PDB file of C-alpha atoms in Angstrom:
ATOM      1  CA  GLN A   1       0.000   0.000   0.000  1.00  0.00           C
ATOM      2  CA  LYS A   2       1.560   3.268  -1.133  1.00  0.00           C
ATOM      3  CA  GLU A   3       1.431   5.889   1.596  1.00  0.00           C
ATOM      4  CA  VAL A   4       2.159   9.554   2.096  1.00  0.00           C
ATOM      5  CA  GLU A   5       2.543  10.669   5.699  1.00  0.00           C
ATOM      6  CA  GLN A   6       2.251  14.171   7.109  1.00  0.00           C
ATOM      7  CA  ASN A   7       1.989  15.580  10.599  1.00  0.00           C
ATOM      8  CA  SER A   8      -1.611  16.793  10.850  1.00  0.00           C
ATOM      9  CA  GLY A   9      -0.647  19.736  13.055  1.00  0.00           C
ATOM     10  CA  PRO A  10      -1.799  22.305  13.679  1.00  0.00           C
ATOM     11  CA  LEU A  11       1.536  24.009  13.127  1.00  0.00           C
ATOM     12  CA  SER A  12       1.465  27.505  14.570  1.00  0.00           C
ATOM     13  CA  VAL A  13       4.090  30.105  13.649  1.00  0.00           C
ATOM     14  CA  PRO A  14       4.282  33.868  14.229  1.00  0.00           C
ATOM     15  CA  GLU A  15       3.992  36.249  11.318  1.00  0.00           C
ATOM     16  CA  GLY A  16       7.340  36.718   9.577  1.00  0.00           C
ATOM     17  CA  ALA A  17       8.746  33.365  10.720  1.00  0.00           C
ATOM     18  CA  ILE A  18       9.681  30.358   8.580  1.00  0.00           C
ATOM     19  CA  ALA A  19       7.093  27.574   8.457  1.00  0.00           C
ATOM     20  CA  SER A  20       8.507  24.107   7.807  1.00  0.00           C
ATOM     21  CA  LEU A  21       6.164  21.373   6.587  1.00  0.00           C
ATOM     22  CA  ASN A  22       7.315  17.791   6.194  1.00  0.00           C
ATOM     23  CA  CYS A  23       6.181  14.697   4.329  1.00  0.00           C
ATOM     24  CA  THR A  24       7.428  11.136   3.898  1.00  0.00           C
ATOM     25  CA  TYR A  25       6.383   8.625   1.255  1.00  0.00           C
ATOM     26  CA  SER A  26       6.633   4.861   1.010  1.00  0.00           C
ATOM     27  CA  ASP A  27       7.017   4.152  -2.730  1.00  0.00           C
ATOM     28  CA  ARG A  28      10.676   4.378  -3.800  1.00  0.00           C
ATOM     29  CA  GLY A  29       9.509   4.495  -7.427  1.00  0.00           C
ATOM     30  CA  SER A  30       7.784   7.842  -6.916  1.00  0.00           C
ATOM     31  CA  GLN A  31       8.692  10.316  -9.613  1.00  0.00           C
ATOM     32  CA  SER A  32       6.992  13.623  -8.930  1.00  0.00           C
ATOM     33  CA  PHE A  33       6.120  15.485  -5.784  1.00  0.00           C
ATOM     34  CA  PHE A  34       3.669  18.274  -5.149  1.00  0.00           C
ATOM     35  CA  TRP A  35       2.473  20.669  -2.499  1.00  0.00           C
ATOM     36  CA  TYR A  36      -1.118  21.879  -2.638  1.00  0.00           C
ATOM     37  CA  ARG A  37      -2.595  24.599  -0.462  1.00  0.00           C
ATOM     38  CA  GLN A  38      -6.230  24.291   0.563  1.00  0.00           C
ATOM     39  CA  TYR A  39      -8.111  27.054   2.326  1.00  0.00           C
ATOM     40  CA  SER A  40     -11.086  26.021   4.433  1.00  0.00           C
ATOM     41  CA  GLY A  41     -14.096  25.283   2.230  1.00  0.00           C
ATOM     42  CA  LYS A  42     -12.101  25.724  -0.983  1.00  0.00           C
ATOM     43  CA  SER A  43     -10.457  23.369  -3.448  1.00  0.00           C
ATOM     44  CA  PRO A  44      -6.738  22.512  -3.436  1.00  0.00           C
ATOM     45  CA  GLU A  45      -4.363  24.765  -5.354  1.00  0.00           C
ATOM     46  CA  LEU A  46      -0.987  23.569  -6.669  1.00  0.00           C
ATOM     47  CA  ILE A  47       1.766  25.786  -5.240  1.00  0.00           C
ATOM     48  CA  MET A  48       4.978  23.801  -5.778  1.00  0.00           C
ATOM     49  CA  PHE A  49       6.212  20.750  -7.648  1.00  0.00           C
ATOM     50  CA  ILE A  50       9.621  19.105  -7.608  1.00  0.00           C
ATOM     51  CA  TYR A  51      11.017  16.167  -9.559  1.00  0.00           C
ATOM     52  CA  SER A  52      14.735  16.056  -8.688  1.00  0.00           C
ATOM     53  CA  ASN A  53      16.710  15.816  -5.475  1.00  0.00           C
ATOM     54  CA  GLY A  54      17.590  19.166  -3.949  1.00  0.00           C
ATOM     55  CA  ASP A  55      15.847  22.463  -3.487  1.00  0.00           C
ATOM     56  CA  LYS A  56      13.453  24.376  -5.694  1.00  0.00           C
ATOM     57  CA  GLU A  57      12.567  27.972  -4.866  1.00  0.00           C
ATOM     58  CA  ASP A  58       9.584  30.020  -6.002  1.00  0.00           C
ATOM     59  CA  GLY A  59       9.133  33.342  -4.252  1.00  0.00           C
ATOM     60  CA  ARG A  60       8.658  32.710  -0.517  1.00  0.00           C
ATOM     61  CA  PHE A  61       8.286  28.956  -1.065  1.00  0.00           C
ATOM     62  CA  THR A  62      11.070  26.353  -1.193  1.00  0.00           C
ATOM     63  CA  ALA A  63      10.428  22.682  -1.855  1.00  0.00           C
ATOM     64  CA  GLN A  64      13.090  20.187  -0.815  1.00  0.00           C
ATOM     65  CA  LEU A  65      13.339  16.589  -1.993  1.00  0.00           C
ATOM     66  CA  ASN A  66      15.531  13.782  -0.674  1.00  0.00           C
ATOM     67  CA  LYS A  67      14.732  10.576  -2.545  1.00  0.00           C
ATOM     68  CA  ALA A  68      17.209   8.485  -0.532  1.00  0.00           C
ATOM     69  CA  SER A  69      15.354   9.370   2.666  1.00  0.00           C
ATOM     70  CA  GLN A  70      11.932   9.433   0.896  1.00  0.00           C
ATOM     71  CA  TYR A  71      11.343  12.877   2.319  1.00  0.00           C
ATOM     72  CA  VAL A  72       9.780  16.046   0.916  1.00  0.00           C
ATOM     73  CA  SER A  73       9.483  19.365   2.676  1.00  0.00           C
ATOM     74  CA  LEU A  74       8.040  22.809   2.077  1.00  0.00           C
ATOM     75  CA  LEU A  75       9.508  25.937   3.617  1.00  0.00           C
ATOM     76  CA  ILE A  76       7.469  29.131   3.696  1.00  0.00           C
ATOM     77  CA  ARG A  77       9.603  32.189   4.440  1.00  0.00           C
ATOM     78  CA  ASP A  78       8.208  35.414   5.913  1.00  0.00           C
ATOM     79  CA  SER A  79       4.949  33.643   6.778  1.00  0.00           C
ATOM     80  CA  GLN A  80       1.812  35.748   6.469  1.00  0.00           C
ATOM     81  CA  PRO A  81      -1.640  35.261   8.061  1.00  0.00           C
ATOM     82  CA  SER A  82      -2.897  34.623   4.497  1.00  0.00           C
ATOM     83  CA  ASP A  83      -0.697  31.495   4.430  1.00  0.00           C
ATOM     84  CA  SER A  84      -2.954  29.921   7.083  1.00  0.00           C
ATOM     85  CA  ALA A  85      -4.381  26.868   5.323  1.00  0.00           C
ATOM     86  CA  THR A  86      -4.028  23.103   5.055  1.00  0.00           C
ATOM     87  CA  TYR A  87      -1.010  22.009   3.019  1.00  0.00           C
ATOM     88  CA  LEU A  88      -1.362  18.696   1.194  1.00  0.00           C
ATOM     89  CA  CYS A  89       1.717  16.740   0.154  1.00  0.00           C
ATOM     90  CA  ALA A  90       1.085  14.606  -2.934  1.00  0.00           C
ATOM     91  CA  VAL A  91       3.176  12.019  -4.741  1.00  0.00           C
ATOM     92  CA  LYS A  92       2.937  10.455  -8.199  1.00  0.00           C
ATOM     93  CA  SER A  93       4.590   7.156  -9.082  1.00  0.00           C
ATOM     94  CA  GLY A  94       4.029   7.404 -12.800  1.00  0.00           C
ATOM     95  CA  GLY A  95       0.753   7.223 -14.622  1.00  0.00           C
ATOM     96  CA  PHE A  96      -2.126   9.397 -13.605  1.00  0.00           C
ATOM     97  CA  LYS A  97      -2.671   8.431  -9.990  1.00  0.00           C
ATOM     98  CA  THR A  98      -1.653  10.823  -7.217  1.00  0.00           C
ATOM     99  CA  ILE A  99      -1.480   9.796  -3.571  1.00  0.00           C
ATOM    100  CA  PHE A 100      -2.314  12.626  -1.142  1.00  0.00           C
ATOM    101  CA  GLY A 101      -1.171  12.943   2.430  1.00  0.00           C
ATOM    102  CA  ALA A 102      -3.732  13.836   5.074  1.00  0.00           C
ATOM    103  CA  GLY A 103      -2.488  17.437   5.158  1.00  0.00           C
ATOM    104  CA  THR A 104      -0.872  19.724   7.725  1.00  0.00           C
ATOM    105  CA  ARG A 105      -2.886  22.645   9.092  1.00  0.00           C
ATOM    106  CA  LEU A 106      -0.807  25.803   9.337  1.00  0.00           C
ATOM    107  CA  PHE A 107      -1.767  28.829  11.448  1.00  0.00           C
ATOM    108  CA  VAL A 108       0.213  32.034  11.073  1.00  0.00           C
ATOM    109  CA  LYS A 109      -0.404  34.365  14.024  1.00  0.00           C
ATOM    110  CA  ALA A 110      -0.438  38.092  13.354  1.00  0.00           C
TER     111      ALA A 110
ATOM    112  CA  ASP B   1      -7.662  29.910 -19.954  1.00  0.00           C
ATOM    113  CA  THR B   2      -6.147  28.205 -16.906  1.00  0.00           C
ATOM    114  CA  GLU B   3      -9.334  27.218 -15.158  1.00  0.00           C
ATOM    115  CA  VAL B   4     -11.379  24.153 -14.472  1.00  0.00           C
ATOM    116  CA  THR B   5     -15.050  25.079 -14.177  1.00  0.00           C
ATOM    117  CA  GLN B   6     -17.454  22.979 -12.135  1.00  0.00           C
ATOM    118  CA  THR B   7     -21.222  23.275 -11.915  1.00  0.00           C
ATOM    119  CA  PRO B   8     -23.246  23.439  -9.796  1.00  0.00           C
ATOM    120  CA  LYS B   9     -21.339  24.831  -6.800  1.00  0.00           C
ATOM    121  CA  HIS B  10     -23.890  23.434  -4.361  1.00  0.00           C
ATOM    122  CA  LEU B  11     -26.373  20.585  -4.760  1.00  0.00           C
ATOM    123  CA  VAL B  12     -28.933  19.119  -2.390  1.00  0.00           C
ATOM    124  CA  MET B  13     -30.571  15.919  -3.568  1.00  0.00           C
ATOM    125  CA  GLY B  14     -32.830  13.247  -2.187  1.00  0.00           C
ATOM    126  CA  MET B  15     -31.879   9.601  -2.132  1.00  0.00           C
ATOM    127  CA  THR B  16     -34.212   8.827  -5.046  1.00  0.00           C
ATOM    128  CA  ASN B  17     -33.076  11.696  -7.252  1.00  0.00           C
ATOM    129  CA  LYS B  18     -30.890  11.616 -10.348  1.00  0.00           C
ATOM    130  CA  LYS B  19     -28.507  14.535 -10.858  1.00  0.00           C
ATOM    131  CA  SER B  20     -25.313  15.283 -12.741  1.00  0.00           C
ATOM    132  CA  LEU B  21     -22.160  17.208 -11.915  1.00  0.00           C
ATOM    133  CA  LYS B  22     -20.361  18.930 -14.758  1.00  0.00           C
ATOM    134  CA  CYS B  23     -16.736  19.883 -15.299  1.00  0.00           C
ATOM    135  CA  GLU B  24     -15.065  21.752 -18.156  1.00  0.00           C
ATOM    136  CA  GLN B  25     -11.452  22.645 -18.958  1.00  0.00           C
ATOM    137  CA  HIS B  26      -9.955  24.431 -21.951  1.00  0.00           C
ATOM    138  CA  MET B  27      -6.266  23.983 -21.181  1.00  0.00           C
ATOM    139  CA  GLY B  28      -5.802  21.107 -23.607  1.00  0.00           C
ATOM    140  CA  HIS B  29      -5.127  18.752 -20.712  1.00  0.00           C
ATOM    141  CA  ARG B  30      -5.384  15.092 -21.700  1.00  0.00           C
ATOM    142  CA  ALA B  31      -6.378  13.690 -18.323  1.00  0.00           C
ATOM    143  CA  MET B  32      -9.394  14.518 -16.181  1.00  0.00           C
ATOM    144  CA  TYR B  33     -10.279  13.286 -12.723  1.00  0.00           C
ATOM    145  CA  TRP B  34     -13.070  13.049 -10.199  1.00  0.00           C
ATOM    146  CA  TYR B  35     -12.144  13.228  -6.523  1.00  0.00           C
ATOM    147  CA  LYS B  36     -14.303  13.061  -3.410  1.00  0.00           C
ATOM    148  CA  GLN B  37     -13.287  14.931  -0.276  1.00  0.00           C
ATOM    149  CA  LYS B  38     -14.841  14.640   3.159  1.00  0.00           C
ATOM    150  CA  ALA B  39     -14.249  17.278   5.822  1.00  0.00           C
ATOM    151  CA  LYS B  40     -10.700  17.327   7.228  1.00  0.00           C
ATOM    152  CA  LYS B  41      -9.680  14.440   4.948  1.00  0.00           C
ATOM    153  CA  PRO B  42      -7.501  14.406   1.817  1.00  0.00           C
ATOM    154  CA  PRO B  43      -9.074  14.060  -1.626  1.00  0.00           C
ATOM    155  CA  GLU B  44      -9.884  10.465  -2.595  1.00  0.00           C
ATOM    156  CA  LEU B  45      -9.566   9.452  -6.220  1.00  0.00           C
ATOM    157  CA  MET B  46     -12.740   8.138  -7.860  1.00  0.00           C
ATOM    158  CA  PHE B  47     -12.147   8.090 -11.624  1.00  0.00           C
ATOM    159  CA  VAL B  48      -9.487   9.009 -14.170  1.00  0.00           C
ATOM    160  CA  TYR B  49     -10.080   9.654 -17.853  1.00  0.00           C
ATOM    161  CA  SER B  50      -7.149   9.750 -20.222  1.00  0.00           C
ATOM    162  CA  TYR B  51      -7.748  10.766 -23.828  1.00  0.00           C
ATOM    163  CA  GLU B  52     -11.503  10.515 -23.144  1.00  0.00           C
ATOM    164  CA  LYS B  53     -11.221   6.880 -22.057  1.00  0.00           C
ATOM    165  CA  LEU B  54     -11.796   5.638 -18.518  1.00  0.00           C
ATOM    166  CA  SER B  55      -8.414   4.475 -17.286  1.00  0.00           C
ATOM    167  CA  ILE B  56      -8.931   4.204 -13.515  1.00  0.00           C
ATOM    168  CA  ASN B  57     -12.055   3.370 -11.493  1.00  0.00           C
ATOM    169  CA  GLU B  58     -11.186   3.149  -7.812  1.00  0.00           C
ATOM    170  CA  SER B  59     -13.912   0.597  -7.091  1.00  0.00           C
ATOM    171  CA  VAL B  60     -16.519   3.320  -6.893  1.00  0.00           C
ATOM    172  CA  PRO B  61     -20.144   2.178  -6.322  1.00  0.00           C
ATOM    173  CA  SER B  62     -22.264   2.078  -9.462  1.00  0.00           C
ATOM    174  CA  ARG B  63     -24.527   4.831  -8.148  1.00  0.00           C
ATOM    175  CA  PHE B  64     -21.733   7.110  -9.417  1.00  0.00           C
ATOM    176  CA  SER B  65     -21.402   6.997 -13.208  1.00  0.00           C
ATOM    177  CA  PRO B  66     -18.737   9.045 -14.998  1.00  0.00           C
ATOM    178  CA  GLU B  67     -18.906  10.215 -18.575  1.00  0.00           C
ATOM    179  CA  CYS B  68     -16.405  12.033 -20.784  1.00  0.00           C
ATOM    180  CA  PRO B  69     -18.254  13.361 -23.876  1.00  0.00           C
ATOM    181  CA  ASN B  70     -15.121  15.044 -25.268  1.00  0.00           C
ATOM    182  CA  SER B  71     -11.636  16.123 -24.260  1.00  0.00           C
ATOM    183  CA  SER B  72     -12.896  19.260 -22.486  1.00  0.00           C
ATOM    184  CA  LEU B  73     -15.909  17.903 -20.617  1.00  0.00           C
ATOM    185  CA  LEU B  74     -16.371  15.491 -17.745  1.00  0.00           C
ATOM    186  CA  ASN B  75     -19.652  14.573 -16.110  1.00  0.00           C
ATOM    187  CA  LEU B  76     -20.511  12.603 -12.999  1.00  0.00           C
ATOM    188  CA  HIS B  77     -24.026  11.149 -12.992  1.00  0.00           C
ATOM    189  CA  LEU B  78     -25.524  10.499  -9.571  1.00  0.00           C
ATOM    190  CA  HIS B  79     -28.385   8.148  -8.784  1.00  0.00           C
ATOM    191  CA  ALA B  80     -29.779   6.680  -5.577  1.00  0.00           C
ATOM    192  CA  LEU B  81     -27.095   8.210  -3.395  1.00  0.00           C
ATOM    193  CA  GLN B  82     -26.811   7.704   0.342  1.00  0.00           C
ATOM    194  CA  PRO B  83     -26.383  10.394   3.025  1.00  0.00           C
ATOM    195  CA  GLU B  84     -22.782   9.230   3.516  1.00  0.00           C
ATOM    196  CA  ASP B  85     -22.072  10.307  -0.065  1.00  0.00           C
ATOM    197  CA  SER B  86     -22.397  13.920   1.050  1.00  0.00           C
ATOM    198  CA  ALA B  87     -19.007  15.516   0.371  1.00  0.00           C
ATOM    199  CA  LEU B  88     -17.107  18.005  -1.761  1.00  0.00           C
ATOM    200  CA  TYR B  89     -16.718  16.586  -5.275  1.00  0.00           C
ATOM    201  CA  LEU B  90     -13.672  17.891  -7.063  1.00  0.00           C
ATOM    202  CA  CYS B  91     -12.863  17.765 -10.739  1.00  0.00           C
ATOM    203  CA  ALA B  92      -9.238  18.143 -11.803  1.00  0.00           C
ATOM    204  CA  SER B  93      -7.235  18.033 -14.984  1.00  0.00           C
ATOM    205  CA  SER B  94      -3.587  17.541 -15.857  1.00  0.00           C
ATOM    206  CA  GLN B  95      -1.454  17.294 -18.939  1.00  0.00           C
ATOM    207  CA  GLY B  96      -0.778  13.808 -17.651  1.00  0.00           C
ATOM    208  CA  GLY B  97       2.293  11.859 -16.682  1.00  0.00           C
ATOM    209  CA  ILE B  98       4.290  13.666 -14.062  1.00  0.00           C
ATOM    210  CA  ASP B  99       2.304  16.902 -13.940  1.00  0.00           C
ATOM    211  CA  GLY B 100       0.290  18.310 -11.070  1.00  0.00           C
ATOM    212  CA  TYR B 101      -3.429  18.966 -11.114  1.00  0.00           C
ATOM    213  CA  THR B 102      -5.556  22.009 -11.712  1.00  0.00           C
ATOM    214  CA  PHE B 103      -8.640  21.601  -9.549  1.00  0.00           C
ATOM    215  CA  GLY B 104     -12.054  23.088 -10.103  1.00  0.00           C
ATOM    216  CA  SER B 105     -13.782  24.903  -7.264  1.00  0.00           C
ATOM    217  CA  GLY B 106     -15.811  21.807  -6.446  1.00  0.00           C
ATOM    218  CA  THR B 107     -19.461  20.877  -5.950  1.00  0.00           C
ATOM    219  CA  ARG B 108     -20.667  20.714  -2.348  1.00  0.00           C
ATOM    220  CA  LEU B 109     -23.132  17.807  -2.398  1.00  0.00           C
ATOM    221  CA  THR B 110     -25.627  17.103   0.355  1.00  0.00           C
ATOM    222  CA  VAL B 111     -27.775  13.969   0.176  1.00  0.00           C
ATOM    223  CA  VAL B 112     -30.928  14.108   2.290  1.00  0.00           C
TER     224      VAL B 112
END
């Protein structure tokens, strides 16, 4: 059974701090890795994707991938109250099927 | 156009009703998906269409019937649903392969 594990949180950080969200996955054949942000009552929105080991930066967001450790993370720098949401880690192993983690709830305190 | 459009946004139906959810994308994506999401849970895959053909059915009960009339449209026909089927139904599309999804805004379904 392919699994994606996340700490459900809530993770609470002060405004301006770095929020660090973590995810592990079980399938060593996984090829692509995603972070989706979901505000309460809304649909998920793709914010980052990463395919290769290392870091990928986009604005205040950095995705990190370590395939040897089967570990993906998302760093949010200069966290804002508008970043408060549930962050879903998702993994594809090829084909069209994506496995989602249960999500981490993030609260950014003003 | 970078959107996936779902209609209706909200739907209340009785257990004997028949209704349909609709989804449309004009991004040229070759794969379209139906997901079901319960409160505080991750999205659960129901169906995948690739090039207008059903490629994955995650053992979904037959009271849910998908249809892909063309590469831009995806429908989900609902019949004889149960109250436990109440959820947010999400349509998504992707170019396929290793790409991420673009989700629609979802249909909030309540079965009474």
